[in-house]
C-alpha positions as a Python dict, from the first residue, in 0.01 Angstrom:
ca = {
    (1, 'M'): (0, 0, 0),
    (2, 'S'): (155, 329, -115),
    (3, 'T'): (-104, 556, 47),
    (4, 'C'): (-226, 589, 403),
    (5, 'P'): (-523, 361, 477),
    (6, 'T'): (-827, 586, 483),
    (7, 'I'): (-1190, 585, 590),
    (8, 'D'): (-1399, 881, 472),
    (9, 'F'): (-1693, 927, 709),
    (10, 'G'): (-1809, 1226, 507),
    (11, 'S'): (-1890, 1003, 209),
    (12, 'R'): (-2082, 744, 415),
    (13, 'Q'): (-2450, 747, 502),
    (14, 'N'): (-2534, 740, 873),
    (15, 'S'): (-2648, 381, 837),
    (16, 'E'): (-2302, 290, 707),
    (17, 'H'): (-2110, 436, 1003),
    (18, 'P'): (-2096, 111, 1209),
    (19, 'E'): (-1942, -65, 909),
    (20, 'A'): (-1699, 224, 859),
    (21, 'V'): (-1597, 206, 1227),
    (22, 'Q'): (-1524, -166, 1194),
    (23, 'E'): (-1323, -112, 875),
    (24, 'A'): (-1122, 168, 1038),
    (25, 'A'): (-1036, -52, 1337),
    (26, 'E'): (-926, -338, 1111),
    (27, 'L'): (-707, -109, 898),
    (28, 'F'): (-550, 34, 1212),
    (29, 'I'): (-468, -309, 1356),
    (30, 'E'): (-309, -419, 1028),
    (31, 'H'): (-114, -107, 932),
    (32, 'G'): (-70, 72, 1265),
    (33, 'C'): (-245, 384, 1138),
    (34, 'V'): (-558, 507, 964),
    (35, 'L'): (-669, 844, 829),
    (36, 'L'): (-1025, 933, 928),
    (37, 'K'): (-1172, 1201, 703),
    (38, 'S'): (-1448, 1449, 788),
    (39, 'V'): (-1486, 1357, 1156),
    (40, 'L'): (-1462, 1711, 1299),
    (41, 'G'): (-1636, 2029, 1188),
    (42, 'Q'): (-1411, 2272, 1002),
    (43, 'D'): (-1559, 2568, 1190),
    (44, 'Y'): (-1471, 2396, 1516),
    (45, 'I'): (-1114, 2333, 1396),
    (46, 'A'): (-1085, 2701, 1307),
    (47, 'Q'): (-1201, 2787, 1659),
    (48, 'L'): (-939, 2553, 1808),
    (49, 'H'): (-670, 2705, 1589),
    (50, 'R'): (-754, 3060, 1699),
    (51, 'A'): (-760, 2958, 2065),
    (52, 'F'): (-430, 2774, 2031),
    (53, 'V'): (-253, 3066, 1863),
    (54, 'D'): (-394, 3317, 2114),
    (55, 'T'): (-287, 3109, 2416),
    (56, 'Y'): (27, 2922, 2308),
    (57, 'Y'): (200, 3174, 2077),
    (58, 'P'): (499, 3194, 2320),
    (59, 'Y'): (589, 2843, 2202),
    (60, 'F'): (625, 2972, 1845),
    (61, 'E'): (988, 3050, 1922),
    (62, 'D'): (1292, 2839, 1846),
    (63, 'R'): (1427, 2785, 2198),
    (64, 'E'): (1414, 2553, 2498),
    (65, 'F'): (1120, 2578, 2738),
    (66, 'P'): (1110, 2468, 3102),
    (67, 'D'): (758, 2322, 3064),
    (68, 'A'): (766, 2182, 2711),
    (69, 'L'): (965, 1911, 2539),
    (70, 'N'): (1197, 1967, 2243),
    (71, 'V'): (1122, 1687, 1996),
    (72, 'G'): (1353, 1787, 1713),
    (73, 'T'): (1494, 2091, 1539),
    (74, 'K'): (1235, 2373, 1559),
    (75, 'R'): (980, 2132, 1712),
    (76, 'T'): (817, 2164, 2054),
    (77, 'Q'): (567, 1941, 2233),
    (78, 'V'): (347, 2137, 2474),
    (79, 'T'): (69, 2018, 2706),
    (80, 'V'): (-256, 2196, 2620),
    (81, 'A'): (-498, 2278, 2901),
    (82, 'I'): (-838, 2115, 2863),
    (83, 'E'): (-1041, 2433, 2882),
    (84, 'G'): (-1246, 2658, 2656),
    (85, 'P'): (-1298, 2499, 2314),
    (86, 'F'): (-1050, 2222, 2401),
    (87, 'N'): (-1294, 2096, 2666),
    (88, 'S'): (-1545, 1949, 2424),
    (89, 'P'): (-1671, 1593, 2369),
    (90, 'Q'): (-1640, 1668, 1998),
    (91, 'L'): (-1264, 1657, 2053),
    (92, 'Y'): (-1202, 1393, 2325),
    (93, 'A'): (-1512, 1171, 2276),
    (94, 'N'): (-1590, 1222, 1910),
    (95, 'D'): (-1888, 1027, 1777),
    (96, 'F'): (-1685, 891, 1486),
    (97, 'I'): (-1345, 847, 1652),
    (98, 'L'): (-1431, 706, 1995),
    (99, 'P'): (-1610, 392, 1863),
    (100, 'V'): (-1296, 308, 1662),
    (101, 'L'): (-1078, 359, 1969),
    (102, 'K'): (-1298, 131, 2180),
    (103, 'L'): (-1271, -150, 1925),
    (104, 'V'): (-892, -114, 1933),
    (105, 'L'): (-827, -47, 2304),
    (106, 'G'): (-1140, -174, 2479),
    (107, 'E'): (-1430, -5, 2654),
    (108, 'H'): (-1221, 107, 2953),
    (109, 'L'): (-972, 320, 2763),
    (110, 'I'): (-855, 650, 2913),
    (111, 'V'): (-704, 975, 2785),
    (112, 'G'): (-337, 940, 2875),
    (113, 'S'): (-220, 1281, 2756),
    (114, 'F'): (-333, 1582, 2555),
    (115, 'G'): (-123, 1846, 2389),
    (116, 'A'): (23, 1979, 2067),
    (117, 'V'): (340, 1960, 1862),
    (118, 'V'): (444, 2285, 1696),
    (119, 'S'): (674, 2263, 1393),
    (120, 'L'): (815, 2606, 1312),
    (121, 'P'): (882, 2741, 962),
    (122, 'G'): (1204, 2590, 835),
    (123, 'A'): (1179, 2280, 1055),
    (124, 'P'): (1360, 2000, 869),
    (125, 'N'): (1253, 1638, 852),
    (126, 'Q'): (1237, 1492, 1201),
    (127, 'H'): (1425, 1181, 1310),
    (128, 'S'): (1220, 863, 1279),
    (129, 'H'): (1105, 726, 1613),
    (130, 'R'): (838, 542, 1808),
    (131, 'D'): (639, 731, 2071),
    (132, 'H'): (739, 495, 2349),
    (133, 'P'): (1007, 230, 2402),
    (134, 'N'): (923, -133, 2454),
    (135, 'I'): (693, -156, 2757),
    (136, 'Y'): (899, -442, 2902),
    (137, 'E'): (1250, -428, 3044),
    (138, 'L'): (1443, -671, 2822),
    (139, 'T'): (1772, -846, 2869),
    (140, 'E'): (2056, -750, 2637),
    (141, 'A'): (1993, -1062, 2428),
    (142, 'E'): (1617, -1001, 2410),
    (143, 'A'): (1660, -635, 2315),
    (144, 'T'): (1779, -731, 1966),
    (145, 'E'): (1444, -894, 1888),
    (146, 'P'): (1170, -740, 2107),
    (147, 'W'): (904, -990, 1999),
    (148, 'V'): (713, -971, 2328),
    (149, 'D'): (596, -615, 2259),
    (150, 'I'): (513, -695, 1898),
    (151, 'V'): (271, -981, 1965),
    (152, 'L'): (72, -775, 2215),
    (153, 'P'): (-238, -588, 2095),
    (154, 'P'): (-220, -207, 2089),
    (155, 'Y'): (-191, -51, 2434),
    (156, 'A'): (-184, 316, 2331),
    (157, 'L'): (-244, 528, 2024),
    (158, 'N'): (-214, 887, 1917),
    (159, 'V'): (-506, 1076, 1760),
    (160, 'I'): (-350, 1355, 1554),
    (161, 'V'): (-581, 1649, 1483),
    (162, 'P'): (-419, 1898, 1244),
    (163, 'L'): (-498, 2265, 1303),
    (164, 'V'): (-367, 2351, 956),
    (165, 'P'): (-387, 2128, 647),
    (166, 'L'): (-119, 1860, 626),
    (167, 'N'): (28, 1882, 278),
    (168, 'A'): (354, 1911, 86),
    (169, 'I'): (407, 2275, 191),
    (170, 'N'): (302, 2267, 559),
    (171, 'G'): (440, 1916, 602),
    (172, 'T'): (281, 1611, 761),
    (173, 'T'): (371, 1305, 971),
    (174, 'R'): (550, 1032, 775),
    (175, 'L'): (436, 683, 875),
    (176, 'W'): (603, 347, 818),
    (177, 'L'): (312, 110, 754),
    (178, 'G'): (324, -209, 957),
    (179, 'S'): (633, -107, 1153),
    (180, 'H'): (443, -159, 1479),
    (181, 'L'): (450, -534, 1415),
    (182, 'V'): (818, -588, 1342),
    (183, 'P'): (1140, -550, 1546),
    (184, 'K'): (1326, -221, 1508),
    (185, 'S'): (1595, -398, 1306),
    (186, 'R'): (1340, -464, 1030),
    (187, 'T'): (1152, -132, 1019),
    (188, 'G'): (1370, -6, 733),
    (189, 'Q'): (1201, -258, 507),
    (190, 'M'): (855, -114, 567),
    (191, 'P'): (695, 128, 317),
    (192, 'S'): (648, 489, 427),
    (193, 'V'): (355, 718, 346),
    (194, 'D'): (297, 1090, 391),
    (195, 'P'): (-74, 1128, 467),
    (196, 'L'): (-247, 1442, 341),
    (197, 'A'): (-514, 1565, 579),
    (198, 'D'): (-767, 1846, 544),
    (199, 'L'): (-915, 2043, 831),
    (200, 'G'): (-1165, 1813, 1004),
    (201, 'D'): (-960, 1498, 941),
    (202, 'C'): (-753, 1310, 1197),
    (203, 'V'): (-486, 1040, 1187),
    (204, 'L'): (-475, 749, 1432),
    (205, 'V'): (-121, 622, 1498),
    (206, 'D'): (-23, 319, 1705),
    (207, 'Y'): (221, 418, 1983),
    (208, 'R'): (462, 154, 1848),
    (209, 'L'): (456, 275, 1485),
    (210, 'L'): (772, 428, 1341),
    (211, 'H'): (699, 785, 1228),
    (212, 'A'): (857, 1127, 1175),
    (213, 'G'): (737, 1480, 1109),
    (214, 'T'): (830, 1608, 765),
    (215, 'A'): (975, 1951, 690),
    (216, 'N'): (766, 2267, 732),
    (217, 'C'): (828, 2457, 408),
    (218, 'S'): (563, 2720, 480),
    (219, 'A'): (603, 3064, 638),
    (220, 'N'): (384, 2975, 938),
    (221, 'P'): (398, 2732, 1234),
    (222, 'R'): (236, 2392, 1186),
    (223, 'P'): (49, 2300, 1507),
    (224, 'I'): (-110, 1960, 1543),
    (225, 'L'): (-314, 1857, 1844),
    (226, 'Y'): (-266, 1509, 1980),
    (227, 'N'): (-487, 1305, 2208),
    (228, 'V'): (-322, 991, 2343),
    (229, 'Y'): (-563, 714, 2441),
    (230, 'C'): (-448, 402, 2620),
    (231, 'R'): (-553, 101, 2818),
    (232, 'P'): (-609, 196, 3185),
    (233, 'W'): (-290, 30, 3312),
    (234, 'F'): (-51, 212, 3075),
    (235, 'R'): (143, 528, 3168),
    (236, 'D'): (386, 705, 2935),
    (237, 'S'): (722, 695, 3114),
    (238, 'R'): (916, 866, 2836),
    (239, 'N'): (755, 1189, 2718),
    (240, 'Y'): (640, 1362, 3038),
    (241, 'R'): (946, 1426, 3250),
    (242, 'K'): (930, 1805, 3197),
    (243, 'Q'): (556, 1859, 3187),
    (244, 'R'): (223, 1717, 3290),
    (245, 'P'): (57, 1475, 3048),
    (246, 'I'): (-283, 1638, 3117),
    (247, 'R'): (-384, 1980, 3245),
    (248, 'I'): (-745, 1996, 3360),
    (249, 'S'): (-871, 2198, 3656),
    (250, 'R'): (-1148, 2084, 3887),
    (251, 'E'): (-1380, 2343, 3733),
    (252, 'E'): (-1311, 2215, 3382),
    (253, 'Y'): (-1338, 1852, 3494),
    (254, 'I'): (-1689, 1924, 3623),
    (255, 'R'): (-1776, 2059, 3278),
    (256, 'V'): (-1702, 1717, 3129),
    (257, 'P'): (-2029, 1523, 3088),
    (258, 'E'): (-2059, 1281, 3379),
    (259, 'E'): (-2076, 975, 3155),
    (260, 'L'): (-1739, 1072, 3000),
    (261, 'R'): (-1544, 1160, 3314),
    (262, 'Y'): (-1402, 808, 3326),
    (263, 'L'): (-1165, 922, 3050),
    (264, 'F'): (-993, 1157, 3299),
    (265, 'N'): (-1066, 996, 3638),
    (266, 'W'): (-716, 850, 3671),
    (267, 'W'): (-570, 1199, 3658),
    (268, 'R'): (-811, 1354, 3907),
    (269, 'R'): (-740, 1097, 4182),
}
């Protein structure tokens, strides 16, 4: 497959959505990623973009920050507070996305982290990487072939929500299809794709999938929101040593519909 596996919810009738959800989950399990088209309103994405720029513009500088993680040249990962337009079920419990996530991770999934990655103008291609190392501590001999992690079902995934279109000028996230199911020594043999995403689309990426941000050739920052969902026992031990994985106040937590608070309960304890 030379293109990113895709499910277009905008082209499906409402009666076809359960079938589309099943197809999306199957594509994700096989390839480690899937592009979901037309799952968020474009007006809502524009609102998120304005709020992000107004609040997080200090991170549009090329420097180190005490509360944000440098993830490559001219790239910063910042935790975004769940407040204002970011505190919306449309974003964290989307009617199209959440059913796919539950098929992949189970009914008891949680939101493990929420934030954004900002790629500044002139950012080059990022180093290829996986979002988290093997979840088991391996012996030196085992580390050459980490098969234990590979045979496990997904334990975490990243929902990427672009706030600007992902294209050849703004850049995107390069994905190595199927690399979540092979040892690191064999990932170079996997085909890579550069998914193109419009406003309102999102990309689901397995936490084990090899990926890398591509260059930002535009004159403006490229912010992408990310929502990490995981099984309730998993905690990211790699990416949150400088910052909180989630920022949600008690007042904002109360704004979350009661039937959806389970997504954040682990953080409020």
